[in-house]
Coordinates of C-alpha atoms in Angstrom, one line a residue:
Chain A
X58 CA 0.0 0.0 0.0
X59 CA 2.6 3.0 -1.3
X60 CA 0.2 5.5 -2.1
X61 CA 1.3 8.1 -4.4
X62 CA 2.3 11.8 -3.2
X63 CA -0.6 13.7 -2.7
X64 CA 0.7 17.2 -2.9
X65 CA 4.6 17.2 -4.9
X66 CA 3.7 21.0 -4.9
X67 CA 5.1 21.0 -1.8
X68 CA 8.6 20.1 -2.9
X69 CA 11.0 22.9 -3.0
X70 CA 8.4 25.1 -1.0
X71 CA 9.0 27.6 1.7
X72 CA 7.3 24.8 4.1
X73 CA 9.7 22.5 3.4
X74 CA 12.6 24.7 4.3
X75 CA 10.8 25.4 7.5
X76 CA 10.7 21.4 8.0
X77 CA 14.3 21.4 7.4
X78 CA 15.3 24.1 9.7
X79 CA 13.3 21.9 12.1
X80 CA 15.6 18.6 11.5
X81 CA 18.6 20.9 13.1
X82 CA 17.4 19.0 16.3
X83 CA 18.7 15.9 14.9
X84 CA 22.7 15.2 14.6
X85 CA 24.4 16.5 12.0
X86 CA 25.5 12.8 10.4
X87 CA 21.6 11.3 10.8
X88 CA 20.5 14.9 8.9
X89 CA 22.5 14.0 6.2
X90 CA 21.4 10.6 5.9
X91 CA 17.9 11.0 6.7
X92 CA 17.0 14.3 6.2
X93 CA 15.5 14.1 2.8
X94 CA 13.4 11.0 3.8
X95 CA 12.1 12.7 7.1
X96 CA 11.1 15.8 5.0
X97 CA 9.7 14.1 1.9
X98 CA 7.3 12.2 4.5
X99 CA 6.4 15.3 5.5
X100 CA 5.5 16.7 2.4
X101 CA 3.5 13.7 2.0
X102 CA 1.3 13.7 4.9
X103 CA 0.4 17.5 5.1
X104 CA -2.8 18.4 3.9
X105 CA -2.6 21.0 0.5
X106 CA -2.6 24.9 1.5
X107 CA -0.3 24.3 4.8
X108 CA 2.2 27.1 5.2
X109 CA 3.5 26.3 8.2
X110 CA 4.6 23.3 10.3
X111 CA 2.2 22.3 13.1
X112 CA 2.7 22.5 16.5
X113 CA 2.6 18.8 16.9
X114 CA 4.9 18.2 14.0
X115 CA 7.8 20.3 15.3
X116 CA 7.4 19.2 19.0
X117 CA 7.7 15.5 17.2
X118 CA 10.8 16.4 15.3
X119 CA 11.9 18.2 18.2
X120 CA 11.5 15.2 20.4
X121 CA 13.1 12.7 17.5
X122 CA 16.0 14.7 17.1
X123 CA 16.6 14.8 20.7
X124 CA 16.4 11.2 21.7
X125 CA 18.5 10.4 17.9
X126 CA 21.1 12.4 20.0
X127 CA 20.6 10.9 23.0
X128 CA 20.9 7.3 21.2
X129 CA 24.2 8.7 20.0
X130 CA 25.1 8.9 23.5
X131 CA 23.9 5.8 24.7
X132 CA 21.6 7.8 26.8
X133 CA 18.4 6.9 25.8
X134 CA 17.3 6.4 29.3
X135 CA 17.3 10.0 30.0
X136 CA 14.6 10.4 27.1
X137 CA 12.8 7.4 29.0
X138 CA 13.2 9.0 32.2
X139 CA 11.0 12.1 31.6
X140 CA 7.4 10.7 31.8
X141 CA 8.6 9.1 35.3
X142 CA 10.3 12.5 36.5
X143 CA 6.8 14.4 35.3
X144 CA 5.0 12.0 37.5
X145 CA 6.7 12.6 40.7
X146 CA 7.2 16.2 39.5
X147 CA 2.9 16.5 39.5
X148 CA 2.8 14.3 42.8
X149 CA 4.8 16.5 44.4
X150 CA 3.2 19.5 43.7
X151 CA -0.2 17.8 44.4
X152 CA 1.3 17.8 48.1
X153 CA 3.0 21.0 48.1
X154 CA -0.7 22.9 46.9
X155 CA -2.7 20.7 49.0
X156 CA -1.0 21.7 52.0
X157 CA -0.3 25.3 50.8
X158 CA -3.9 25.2 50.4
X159 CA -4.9 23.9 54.0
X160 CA -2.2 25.2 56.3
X161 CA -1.8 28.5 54.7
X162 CA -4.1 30.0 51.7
X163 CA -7.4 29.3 53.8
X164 CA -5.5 30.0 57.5
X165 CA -6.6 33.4 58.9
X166 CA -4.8 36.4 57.1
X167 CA -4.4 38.0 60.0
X168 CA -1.7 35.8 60.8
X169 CA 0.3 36.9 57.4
X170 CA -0.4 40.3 58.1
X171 CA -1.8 40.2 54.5
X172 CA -5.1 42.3 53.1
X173 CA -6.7 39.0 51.7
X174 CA -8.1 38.3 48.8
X175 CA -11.7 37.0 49.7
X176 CA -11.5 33.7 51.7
X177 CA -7.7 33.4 51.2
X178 CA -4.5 34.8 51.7
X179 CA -2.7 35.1 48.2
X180 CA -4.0 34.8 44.9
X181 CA -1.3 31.9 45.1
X182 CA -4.7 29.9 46.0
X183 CA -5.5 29.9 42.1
X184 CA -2.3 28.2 41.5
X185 CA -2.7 25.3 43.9
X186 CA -6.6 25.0 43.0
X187 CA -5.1 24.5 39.4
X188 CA -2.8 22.0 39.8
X189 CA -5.2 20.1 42.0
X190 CA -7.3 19.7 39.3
X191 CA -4.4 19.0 37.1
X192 CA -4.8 15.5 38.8
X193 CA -8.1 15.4 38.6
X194 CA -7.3 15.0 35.3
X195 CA -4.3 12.7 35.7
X196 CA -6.1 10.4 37.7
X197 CA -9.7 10.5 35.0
X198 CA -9.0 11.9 31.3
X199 CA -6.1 10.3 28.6
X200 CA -2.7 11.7 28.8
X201 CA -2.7 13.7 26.3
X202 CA -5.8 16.1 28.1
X203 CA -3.2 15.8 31.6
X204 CA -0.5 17.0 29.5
X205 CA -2.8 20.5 28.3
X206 CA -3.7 20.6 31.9
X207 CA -0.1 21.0 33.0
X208 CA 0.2 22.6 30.9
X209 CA -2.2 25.1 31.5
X210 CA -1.3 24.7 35.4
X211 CA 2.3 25.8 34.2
X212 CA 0.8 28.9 32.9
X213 CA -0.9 29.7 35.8
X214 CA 1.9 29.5 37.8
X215 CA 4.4 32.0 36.1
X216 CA 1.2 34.1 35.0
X217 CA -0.4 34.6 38.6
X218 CA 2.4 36.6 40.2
X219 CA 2.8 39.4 37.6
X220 CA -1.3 39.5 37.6
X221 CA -1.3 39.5 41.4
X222 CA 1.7 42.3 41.5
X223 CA -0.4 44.2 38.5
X224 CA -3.5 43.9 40.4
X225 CA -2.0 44.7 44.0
X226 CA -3.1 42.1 45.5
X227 CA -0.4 39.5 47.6
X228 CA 0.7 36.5 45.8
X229 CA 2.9 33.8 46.9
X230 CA 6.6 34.1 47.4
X231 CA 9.6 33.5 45.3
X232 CA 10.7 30.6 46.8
X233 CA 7.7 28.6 46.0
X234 CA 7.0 29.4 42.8
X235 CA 10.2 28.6 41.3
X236 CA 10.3 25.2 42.3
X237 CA 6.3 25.1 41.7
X238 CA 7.6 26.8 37.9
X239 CA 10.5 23.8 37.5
X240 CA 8.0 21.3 38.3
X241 CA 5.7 22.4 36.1
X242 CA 7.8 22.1 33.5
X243 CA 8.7 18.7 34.1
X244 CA 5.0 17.7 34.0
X245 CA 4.4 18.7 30.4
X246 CA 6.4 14.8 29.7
X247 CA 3.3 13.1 31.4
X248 CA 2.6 9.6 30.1
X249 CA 0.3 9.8 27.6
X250 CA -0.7 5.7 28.5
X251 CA -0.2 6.3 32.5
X252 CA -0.7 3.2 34.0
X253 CA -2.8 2.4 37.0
X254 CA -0.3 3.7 39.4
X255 CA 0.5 7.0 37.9
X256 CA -3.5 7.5 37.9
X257 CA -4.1 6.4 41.5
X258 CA -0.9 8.6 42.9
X259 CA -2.8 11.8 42.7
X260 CA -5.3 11.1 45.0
X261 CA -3.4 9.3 47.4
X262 CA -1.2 11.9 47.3
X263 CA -3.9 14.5 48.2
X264 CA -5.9 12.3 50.7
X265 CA -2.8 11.3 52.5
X266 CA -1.8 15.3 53.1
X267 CA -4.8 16.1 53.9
X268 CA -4.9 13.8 56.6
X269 CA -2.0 14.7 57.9
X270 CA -2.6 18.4 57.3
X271 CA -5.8 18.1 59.8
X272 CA -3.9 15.7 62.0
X273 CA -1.3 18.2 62.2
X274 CA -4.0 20.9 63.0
X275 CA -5.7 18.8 65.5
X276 CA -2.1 18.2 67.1
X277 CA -1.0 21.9 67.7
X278 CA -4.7 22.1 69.5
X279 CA -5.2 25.7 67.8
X280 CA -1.4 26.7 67.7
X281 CA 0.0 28.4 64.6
X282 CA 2.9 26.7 63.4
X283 CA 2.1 27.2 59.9
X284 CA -0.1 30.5 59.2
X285 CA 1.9 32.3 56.3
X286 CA 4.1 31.4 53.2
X287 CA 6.9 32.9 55.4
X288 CA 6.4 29.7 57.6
X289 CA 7.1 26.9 55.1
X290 CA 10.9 27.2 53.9
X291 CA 11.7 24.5 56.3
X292 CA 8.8 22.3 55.3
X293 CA 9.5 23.3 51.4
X294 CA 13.0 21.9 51.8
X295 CA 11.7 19.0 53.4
X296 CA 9.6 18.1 50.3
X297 CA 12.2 18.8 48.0
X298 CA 14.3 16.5 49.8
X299 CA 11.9 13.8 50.1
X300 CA 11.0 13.9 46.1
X301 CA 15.0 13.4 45.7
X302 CA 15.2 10.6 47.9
X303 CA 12.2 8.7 46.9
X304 CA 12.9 8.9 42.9
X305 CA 16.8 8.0 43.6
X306 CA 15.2 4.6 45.4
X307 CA 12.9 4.0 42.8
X308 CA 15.7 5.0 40.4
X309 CA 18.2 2.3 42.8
X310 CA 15.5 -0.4 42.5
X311 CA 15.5 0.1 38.8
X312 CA 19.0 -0.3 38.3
X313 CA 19.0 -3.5 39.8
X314 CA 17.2 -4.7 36.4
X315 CA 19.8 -3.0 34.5
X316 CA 17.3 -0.3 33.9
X317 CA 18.5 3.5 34.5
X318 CA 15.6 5.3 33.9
X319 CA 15.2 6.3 37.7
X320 CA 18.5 7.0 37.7
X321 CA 18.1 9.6 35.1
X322 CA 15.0 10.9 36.6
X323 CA 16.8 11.7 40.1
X324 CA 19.1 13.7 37.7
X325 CA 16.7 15.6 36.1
X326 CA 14.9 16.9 39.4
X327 CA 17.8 17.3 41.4
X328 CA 17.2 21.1 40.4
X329 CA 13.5 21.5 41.1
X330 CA 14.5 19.6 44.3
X331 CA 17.5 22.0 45.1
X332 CA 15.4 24.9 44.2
X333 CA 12.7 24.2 47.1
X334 CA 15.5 24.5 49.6
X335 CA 17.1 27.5 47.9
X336 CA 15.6 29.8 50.8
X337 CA 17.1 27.8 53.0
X338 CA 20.5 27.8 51.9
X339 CA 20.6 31.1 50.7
X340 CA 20.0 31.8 54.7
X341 CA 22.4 29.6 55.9
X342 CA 25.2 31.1 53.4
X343 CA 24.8 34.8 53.5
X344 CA 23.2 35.0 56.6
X345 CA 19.1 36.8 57.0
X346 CA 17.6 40.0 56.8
X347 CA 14.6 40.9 58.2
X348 CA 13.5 36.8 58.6
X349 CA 14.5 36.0 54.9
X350 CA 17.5 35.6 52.7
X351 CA 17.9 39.3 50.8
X352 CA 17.0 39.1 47.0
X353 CA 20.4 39.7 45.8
X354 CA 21.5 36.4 47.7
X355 CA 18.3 34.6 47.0
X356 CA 19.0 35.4 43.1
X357 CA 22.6 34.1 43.3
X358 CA 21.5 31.2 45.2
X359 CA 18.8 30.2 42.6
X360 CA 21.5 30.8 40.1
X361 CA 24.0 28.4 41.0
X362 CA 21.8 25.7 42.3
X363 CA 20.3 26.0 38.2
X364 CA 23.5 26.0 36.9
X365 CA 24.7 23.1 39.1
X366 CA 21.9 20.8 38.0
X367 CA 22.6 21.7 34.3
X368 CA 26.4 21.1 35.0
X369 CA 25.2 17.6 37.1
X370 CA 23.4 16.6 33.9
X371 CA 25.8 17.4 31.4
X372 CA 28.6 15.6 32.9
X373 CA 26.4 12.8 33.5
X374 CA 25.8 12.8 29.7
X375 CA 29.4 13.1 28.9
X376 CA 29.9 10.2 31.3
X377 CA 27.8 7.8 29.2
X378 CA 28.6 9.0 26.0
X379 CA 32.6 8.3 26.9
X380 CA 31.4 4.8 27.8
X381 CA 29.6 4.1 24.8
X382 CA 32.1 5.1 22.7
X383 CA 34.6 3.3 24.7
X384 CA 31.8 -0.5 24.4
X385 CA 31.2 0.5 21.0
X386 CA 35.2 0.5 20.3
X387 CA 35.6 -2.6 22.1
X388 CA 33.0 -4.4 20.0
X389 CA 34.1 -2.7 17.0
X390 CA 38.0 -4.5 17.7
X391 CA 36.7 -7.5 18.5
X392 CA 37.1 -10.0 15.8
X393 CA 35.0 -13.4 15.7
X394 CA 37.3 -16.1 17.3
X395 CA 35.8 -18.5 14.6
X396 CA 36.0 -17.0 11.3
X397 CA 38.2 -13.5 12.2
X398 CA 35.0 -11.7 11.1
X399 CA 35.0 -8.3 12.4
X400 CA 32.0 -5.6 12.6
X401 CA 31.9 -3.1 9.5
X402 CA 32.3 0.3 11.7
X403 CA 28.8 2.4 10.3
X404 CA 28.9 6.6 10.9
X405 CA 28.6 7.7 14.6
X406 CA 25.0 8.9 14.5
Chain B
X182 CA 20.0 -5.8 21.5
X183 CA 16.4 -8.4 22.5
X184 CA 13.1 -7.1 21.5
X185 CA 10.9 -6.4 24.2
X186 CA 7.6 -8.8 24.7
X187 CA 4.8 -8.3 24.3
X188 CA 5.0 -5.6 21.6
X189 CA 3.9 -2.1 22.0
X190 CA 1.1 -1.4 19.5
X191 CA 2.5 0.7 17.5
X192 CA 5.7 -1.7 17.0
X193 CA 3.0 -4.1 16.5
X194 CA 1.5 -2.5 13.7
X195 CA 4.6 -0.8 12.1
X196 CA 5.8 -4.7 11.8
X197 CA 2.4 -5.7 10.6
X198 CA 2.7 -3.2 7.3
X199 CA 5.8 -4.4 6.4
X200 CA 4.6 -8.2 6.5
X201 CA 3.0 -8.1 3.1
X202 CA 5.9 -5.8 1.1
X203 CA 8.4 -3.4 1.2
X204 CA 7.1 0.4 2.2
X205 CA 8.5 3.6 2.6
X206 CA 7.8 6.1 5.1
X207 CA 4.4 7.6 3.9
X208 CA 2.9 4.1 3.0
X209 CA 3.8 2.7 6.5
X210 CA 1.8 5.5 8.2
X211 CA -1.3 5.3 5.8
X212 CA -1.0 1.5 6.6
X213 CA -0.5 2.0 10.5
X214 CA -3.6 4.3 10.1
X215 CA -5.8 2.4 8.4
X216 CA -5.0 -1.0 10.3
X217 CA -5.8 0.7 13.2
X218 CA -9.1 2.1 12.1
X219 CA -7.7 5.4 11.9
X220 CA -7.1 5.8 15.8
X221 CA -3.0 5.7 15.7
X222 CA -1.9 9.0 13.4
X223 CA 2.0 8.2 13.9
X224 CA 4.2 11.4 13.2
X225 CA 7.7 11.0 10.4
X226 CA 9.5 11.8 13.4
X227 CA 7.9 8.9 15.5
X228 CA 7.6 6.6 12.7
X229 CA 11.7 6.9 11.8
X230 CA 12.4 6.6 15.7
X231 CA 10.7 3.5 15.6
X232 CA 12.3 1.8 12.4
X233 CA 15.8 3.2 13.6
X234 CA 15.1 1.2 17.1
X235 CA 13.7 -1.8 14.7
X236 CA 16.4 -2.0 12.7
X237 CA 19.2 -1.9 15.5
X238 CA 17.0 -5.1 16.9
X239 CA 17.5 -6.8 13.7
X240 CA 13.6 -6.9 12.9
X241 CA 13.6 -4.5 9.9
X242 CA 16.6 -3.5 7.5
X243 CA 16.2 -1.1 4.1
X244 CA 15.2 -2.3 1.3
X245 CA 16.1 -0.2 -1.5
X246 CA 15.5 3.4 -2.9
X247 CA 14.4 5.2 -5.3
X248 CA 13.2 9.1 -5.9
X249 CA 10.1 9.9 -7.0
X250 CA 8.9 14.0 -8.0
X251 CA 12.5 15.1 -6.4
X252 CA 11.7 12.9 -3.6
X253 CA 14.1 10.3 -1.7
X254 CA 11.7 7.3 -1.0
X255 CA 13.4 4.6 1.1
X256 CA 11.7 1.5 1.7
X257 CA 12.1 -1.0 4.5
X258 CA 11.2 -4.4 4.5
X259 CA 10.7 -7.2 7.6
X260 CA 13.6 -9.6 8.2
X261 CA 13.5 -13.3 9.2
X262 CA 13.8 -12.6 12.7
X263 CA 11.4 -9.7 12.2
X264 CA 8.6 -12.4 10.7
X265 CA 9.2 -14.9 13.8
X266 CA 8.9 -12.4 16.2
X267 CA 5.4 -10.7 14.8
X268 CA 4.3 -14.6 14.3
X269 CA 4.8 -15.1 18.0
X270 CA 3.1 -12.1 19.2
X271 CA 0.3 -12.8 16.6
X272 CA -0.2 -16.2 17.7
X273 CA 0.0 -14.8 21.5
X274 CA -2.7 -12.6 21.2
X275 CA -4.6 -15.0 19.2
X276 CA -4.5 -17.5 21.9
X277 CA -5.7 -14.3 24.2
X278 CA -8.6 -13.5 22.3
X279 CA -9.3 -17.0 22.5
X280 CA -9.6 -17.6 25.3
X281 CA -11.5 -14.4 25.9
X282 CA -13.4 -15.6 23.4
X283 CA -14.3 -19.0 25.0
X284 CA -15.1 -17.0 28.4
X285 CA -17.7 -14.7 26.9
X286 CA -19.5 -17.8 25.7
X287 CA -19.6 -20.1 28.6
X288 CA -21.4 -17.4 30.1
X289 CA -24.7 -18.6 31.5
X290 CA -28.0 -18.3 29.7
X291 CA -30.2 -15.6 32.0
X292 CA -26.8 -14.0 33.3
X293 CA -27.5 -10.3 33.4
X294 CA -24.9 -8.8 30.5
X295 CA -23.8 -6.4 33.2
X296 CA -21.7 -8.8 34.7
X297 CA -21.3 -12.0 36.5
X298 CA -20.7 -11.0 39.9
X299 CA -22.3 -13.4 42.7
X300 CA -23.9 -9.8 44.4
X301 CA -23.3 -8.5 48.3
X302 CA -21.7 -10.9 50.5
X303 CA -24.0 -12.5 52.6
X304 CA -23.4 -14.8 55.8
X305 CA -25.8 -18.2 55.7
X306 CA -29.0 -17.2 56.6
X307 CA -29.2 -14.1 56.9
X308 CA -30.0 -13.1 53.5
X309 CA -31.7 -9.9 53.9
X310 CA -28.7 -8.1 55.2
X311 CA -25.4 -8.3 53.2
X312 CA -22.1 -8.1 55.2
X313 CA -20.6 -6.0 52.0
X314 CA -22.4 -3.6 50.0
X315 CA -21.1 -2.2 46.7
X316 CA -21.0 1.4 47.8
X317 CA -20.7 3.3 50.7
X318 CA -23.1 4.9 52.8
X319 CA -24.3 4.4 56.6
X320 CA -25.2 0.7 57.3

């Protein structure tokens, strides 16, 4: 069944050059081999008129060209590791917004010193509600609708502040939203065929917090341990923590089976991890002001925990690319001890 | 490098195309498409992914080219090991739907086709009060 081409106009066309400005995800050897192939398809399957590439088709060349790389690495784990990273990234801000929600949002404003805005604190509430219902939908609706919810949850997130500071009404802090921001962004590699664990984790999630939010409540007997964002930085960097450590033994578990998936997903939110306790450290480096880290040593904080997780990552890469190349040269050497055969050597994609 | 069983779908159906010729690219998809009623739309960039990943596990290997309007068409075709391993998953899921099959039938004649399920535990005679309902609510 090799149908004909149903639009050759296309060849030569300013779409196509846009296609093939597209394939500079892919390495540069694989371009050259199968560039015109990848485009020609292309050109096949679009329907007549198009001017443009779709959104879809350049986040699927996007995403080919990246895991071609990755396979020239021998790091296609890392490419495998993103759906498992965006499901504890979403779990954990499932707990983080639930208990924003409970021990601080809808806590008496008073306690913040805050003018509220209607039954909360912060407009922050419209962040936490949204990614809340972001697994609602994890938990109900196909992948492919959780991954426009995250999407739309991310949005919230980085949108809500500047709103809230336009507005002049109070909106969450810093340090939570950039974690909140870095986890977001991990969640828009949701499964799109979660299985029935990835859809249960979002309510256990939230029903376990909650339970322990009101146990919590019902402990202090009306204290006010946690009554403002200005409260949580401990907690925060609690979370953080226990995200890291609960991938890096599911990622430990996994390498047992001679799979490194988790491995690579510990990797890749070691910074939304570090971020949550950036507050923290920031405080226990360059000392407080006024009950907080000042901005300037916030910012340079958050700076060099981002560039130490891109640094983590990319020598991590480098590590398993060297000991590709190093198998693949020892395979390549080796000749058959039957016949003397040895492997034809192909280009390094 | 072994070839993970059972199959994903789409592997499954990629390999399915090529069992009858060779294909390029564009035929593959139409195929894909229309073997699974139209519900799996694979992308090029998914599709070549695939057949790169397929070929490194020895199930598919190029088959020859040719250009067509300006065009590089490249077709693939199935290797042996390519044929034994979609025979085996064919025949697995044959033997599946099988015994699916056989399951659905033995069903009992005045069964209602909601389901099978014997109802509410109940302890020996005390049939008016089950010990498990199906949904919550006060007792």
């Amino acid at each position: 069944m090799n149908q004909p081409n149903p639009a050759p106009e296309q060849a030569g066309s300013p779409l196509e050059s846009r296609y093939r400005r597209l394939l500079r995800a892919y390495p540069g050897a694989y371009q050259a081999d199968r560039g015109d192939e990848i485009v020609g398809t292309y050109l096949d399957t679009i329907e007549p008129g198009r001017r443009w590439p779709s959104p879809h088709d350049a986040l699927d060349l996007l995403g080919a060209g990246l895991r071609e790389r990755l396979r020239g690495y021998g790091a296609l784990g890392l490419a495998a590791a993103f759906p498992l990273a965006a499901t504890a990234a979403l779990n954990t801000l499932i707990a983080v917004a639930t208990f924003l929600l409970l021990q601080v949002e809808f806590e008496d404003p008073r306690f913040a010193r805050l003018d509220p805005v209607g039954p909360v604190q912060t407009l922050g509430a419209v962040i936490w509600l949204g990614w809340l219902l972001v697994g609602l939908t994890a938990t109900a609706l196909p992948g492919s609708w959780t991954r426009t919810a995250a999407a739309g949850g991310l949005l919230l997130t980085v949108a809500v502040p500047p709103v809230a500071a336009l507005i002049g009404q109070p909106g969450p802090p810093l340090f939570v939203l950039l974690p909140a921001a870095a986890l977001g962004l991990a969640t828009l590699a949701l499964p799109s065929h979660p299985g029935w664990v990835a859809r249960s984790l979002p309510l256990l999630t939230a029903g376990c917090i909650t339970a322990a939010s009101v146990a919590f409540s019902a402990a202090e007997n009306g204290g006010n341990m946690f009554t403002s964002y200005s409260s949580t930085p401990e907690l925060l960097a609690m979370a953080g923590g226990l995200m890291f450590t609960l991938v890096l033994l599911v990622g430990l578990g996994r390498a047992l089976r001679a799979d490194d998936t988790g491995l690579w997903a510990t990797l890749l939110l070691a910074t939304p991890a570090g971020l949550f306790g950036a507050d923290q450290l920031s405080q226990a480096i360059w000392g407080t002001s006024g009950g907080g880290p000042t901005p300037a040593a916030f910012a340079t904080t958050t700076g060099s925990i981002l560039l130490a997780g891109a640094a983590l990552l990319a020598a991590a890469l480098a590590g398993q690319a060297a000991r590709h190349r190093t198998v693949r040269r020892r395979v390549l050497d080796e000749a058959c001890p039957t016949c003397g055969h040895r492997p034809e050597v192909t280009a390094e994609a | 490098m072994a070839t993970p069983t059972p199959l994903r779908e789409p592997t499954f159906l990629i390999l399915t195309a090529l069992a009858r010729e060779s294909m390029h690219g564009y035929g593959i998809i139409s195929d894909v498409a229309a073997l699974s009623g139209g519900r799996l739309a694979l992308r090029p960039g998914t599709l070549y992914g695939a057949l790169d990943r397929l070929t490194d596990e020895g199930l598919v290997e190029r088959d020859h080219e040719e250009v067509v309007e300006g065009r590089l068409r490249r077709y693939y075709r199935l290797t042996e090991t390519g044929r034994s391993v979609l025979t085996a998953e064919t025949e697995r899921l044959r033997r599946n739907v099988e015994a699916a099959s056989q399951r659905l039938r033995a069903r009992p004649a005045g069964t209602p086709a909601g389901g099978t399920s014997p109802g509410p535990l109940t302890l020996p005679g005390a049939t008016a009060r089950p010990i498990l309902r199906p949904t919550g609510g006060p007792a």
